[in-house]
Amino acid sequence: MSETKQPKRLRKLMVKWAEERGDVYAPNCPSRGVLDHVTSRWGVLVLVALMDGTHRFSELRRQVAGVSEKMLAQTLHALEEDGFVLREVHPVIPPHVDYSLTPLGREVAGHVEVLVDWLEESMPRILEARARHKPRESASKPRARRVTASGR
């Protein structure tokens, strides 16, 4: 039954259910933004790093090698807004800020950690698959035609 042919009551119930539970397939569902934050390269690494306990910004930056200050700050802010990270500012000079996981953050980080563990354990098989794919990939690409000075 198409969306336009559904009774109004059923449509309202479906929208309410999607809002309460979340529906990542719905284009306007806020779960998509949360999914972006949790599954981004830096989001995954920050969540897993914080599973070890509380860290300061500089500690996280060292542990999550390759992340810029700006990206780390944006990632922490997004995860804080989603309720996964607790940012605690201590009133001292120089400023001291600690980051840790909330109970909800520990829950999502546990799921992400399973994926990270699987990836690390599966790297030999993944690299082997990539190596097998490479020759086929280069064979399927058309060769560039060499142009001479005469244009041929």
Coordinates of C-alpha atoms in Angstrom, one line a residue:
M1 CA 0.0 0.0 0.0
S2 CA 1.5 3.3 -1.0
E3 CA 2.0 6.1 1.5
T4 CA -0.7 8.2 0.0
K5 CA -3.3 5.4 0.1
Q6 CA -2.7 4.5 3.7
P7 CA -5.4 5.7 6.1
K8 CA -4.5 8.8 8.0
R9 CA -4.6 7.0 11.4
L10 CA -2.1 4.4 10.2
R11 CA 0.2 7.0 8.8
K12 CA 0.2 8.9 12.1
L13 CA 0.9 5.7 14.0
M14 CA 3.8 4.9 11.7
V15 CA 5.3 8.4 12.0
K16 CA 5.0 8.2 15.8
W17 CA 6.6 4.8 16.0
A18 CA 9.5 6.0 13.8
E19 CA 10.0 9.0 16.0
E20 CA 9.9 6.9 19.2
R21 CA 12.2 4.1 18.0
G22 CA 14.2 5.7 15.2
D23 CA 14.3 4.5 11.6
V24 CA 17.7 4.9 9.9
Y25 CA 16.1 4.3 6.5
A26 CA 13.8 7.4 6.9
P27 CA 15.6 10.3 5.3
N28 CA 14.6 12.8 8.1
C29 CA 15.2 10.6 11.1
P30 CA 17.6 12.0 13.6
S31 CA 19.1 8.5 14.0
R32 CA 21.0 9.2 10.8
G33 CA 23.0 12.0 12.3
V34 CA 23.8 9.9 15.4
L35 CA 24.9 7.0 13.1
D36 CA 27.2 9.5 11.3
H37 CA 28.7 10.6 14.7
V38 CA 29.2 7.0 16.0
T39 CA 30.5 5.4 12.8
S40 CA 32.7 8.2 11.5
R41 CA 36.4 7.3 11.6
W42 CA 37.1 9.7 14.5
G43 CA 33.9 8.8 16.3
V44 CA 34.7 5.1 16.4
L45 CA 38.3 5.8 17.6
V46 CA 37.3 8.3 20.3
L47 CA 34.6 6.0 21.6
V48 CA 36.9 3.0 21.8
A49 CA 39.7 5.1 23.4
L50 CA 37.4 6.4 26.1
M51 CA 36.5 2.8 27.0
D52 CA 39.8 2.8 28.9
G53 CA 38.6 5.6 31.2
T54 CA 38.7 9.4 31.5
H55 CA 41.1 11.2 29.2
R56 CA 42.2 14.8 28.7
F57 CA 42.0 16.3 25.2
S58 CA 45.8 16.1 24.6
E59 CA 45.8 12.4 25.7
L60 CA 43.0 11.6 23.3
R61 CA 44.7 13.4 20.5
R62 CA 47.9 11.3 21.0
Q63 CA 46.0 8.1 21.2
V64 CA 43.8 8.8 18.2
A65 CA 46.8 9.4 16.0
G66 CA 46.2 11.5 12.9
V67 CA 43.2 13.5 14.1
S68 CA 43.5 17.2 14.0
E69 CA 42.6 19.4 17.0
K70 CA 39.6 20.7 15.0
M71 CA 38.3 17.3 14.1
L72 CA 38.8 15.9 17.6
A73 CA 36.9 18.9 19.1
Q74 CA 34.1 18.5 16.6
T75 CA 33.8 14.8 17.2
L76 CA 33.8 15.2 21.0
H77 CA 31.2 17.9 20.7
A78 CA 28.9 15.8 18.6
L79 CA 29.3 12.7 20.8
E80 CA 28.6 15.0 23.8
E81 CA 25.4 16.3 22.2
D82 CA 24.3 12.8 21.5
G83 CA 24.7 11.9 25.2
F84 CA 27.7 9.5 24.7
V85 CA 30.5 11.7 26.1
L86 CA 30.7 13.6 29.4
R87 CA 32.8 16.8 29.3
E88 CA 33.9 17.9 32.7
V89 CA 35.6 21.3 33.1
H90 CA 37.7 21.7 36.3
P91 CA 38.0 25.4 37.5
V92 CA 41.8 25.6 37.6
I93 CA 44.4 27.5 35.7
P94 CA 45.3 26.4 33.1
P95 CA 41.9 24.9 32.2
H96 CA 41.6 21.2 32.8
V97 CA 39.0 19.3 30.8
D98 CA 38.3 15.6 31.2
Y99 CA 36.3 13.5 28.8
S100 CA 34.6 10.2 29.7
L101 CA 31.8 8.0 28.5
T102 CA 28.3 8.2 29.9
P103 CA 26.4 5.0 30.6
L104 CA 24.8 5.4 27.1
G105 CA 28.3 6.0 25.6
R106 CA 29.7 2.9 27.2
E107 CA 26.8 0.9 25.7
V108 CA 27.4 2.2 22.1
A109 CA 31.2 2.0 22.5
G110 CA 30.8 -1.7 23.4
H111 CA 29.1 -2.3 20.1
V112 CA 31.7 -0.3 18.2
E113 CA 34.5 -2.1 19.9
V114 CA 33.2 -5.4 18.7
L115 CA 33.5 -4.1 15.1
V116 CA 37.0 -2.7 15.7
D117 CA 38.1 -6.1 17.2
W118 CA 36.7 -7.9 14.3
L119 CA 38.4 -5.6 11.8
E120 CA 41.8 -6.0 13.6
E121 CA 41.5 -9.8 13.7
S122 CA 40.3 -10.0 10.1
M123 CA 43.0 -7.8 8.5
P124 CA 45.0 -10.7 7.1
R125 CA 41.8 -11.9 5.2
I126 CA 40.9 -8.4 4.2
L127 CA 44.4 -7.7 2.8
E128 CA 44.3 -11.0 1.0
A129 CA 41.0 -10.1 -0.6
R130 CA 42.4 -6.7 -1.6
A131 CA 45.4 -8.3 -3.2
R132 CA 43.2 -10.7 -5.2
H133 CA 41.1 -7.8 -6.3
K134 CA 43.9 -5.6 -7.5
P135 CA 45.0 -7.5 -10.6
R136 CA 41.4 -7.8 -11.8
E137 CA 40.8 -4.1 -11.2
S138 CA 43.8 -3.0 -13.2
A139 CA 43.0 -5.5 -16.0
S140 CA 39.5 -4.2 -16.4
K141 CA 40.6 -0.5 -16.7
P142 CA 41.1 0.6 -20.3
R143 CA 44.6 1.5 -21.1
A144 CA 45.3 5.2 -21.7
R145 CA 46.1 5.9 -25.3
R146 CA 49.4 7.6 -25.8
V147 CA 49.2 10.9 -27.8
T148 CA 52.2 11.8 -29.8
A149 CA 53.3 15.3 -30.9
S150 CA 51.4 14.8 -34.2
G151 CA 48.2 14.2 -32.2
R152 CA 48.0 10.5 -33.1

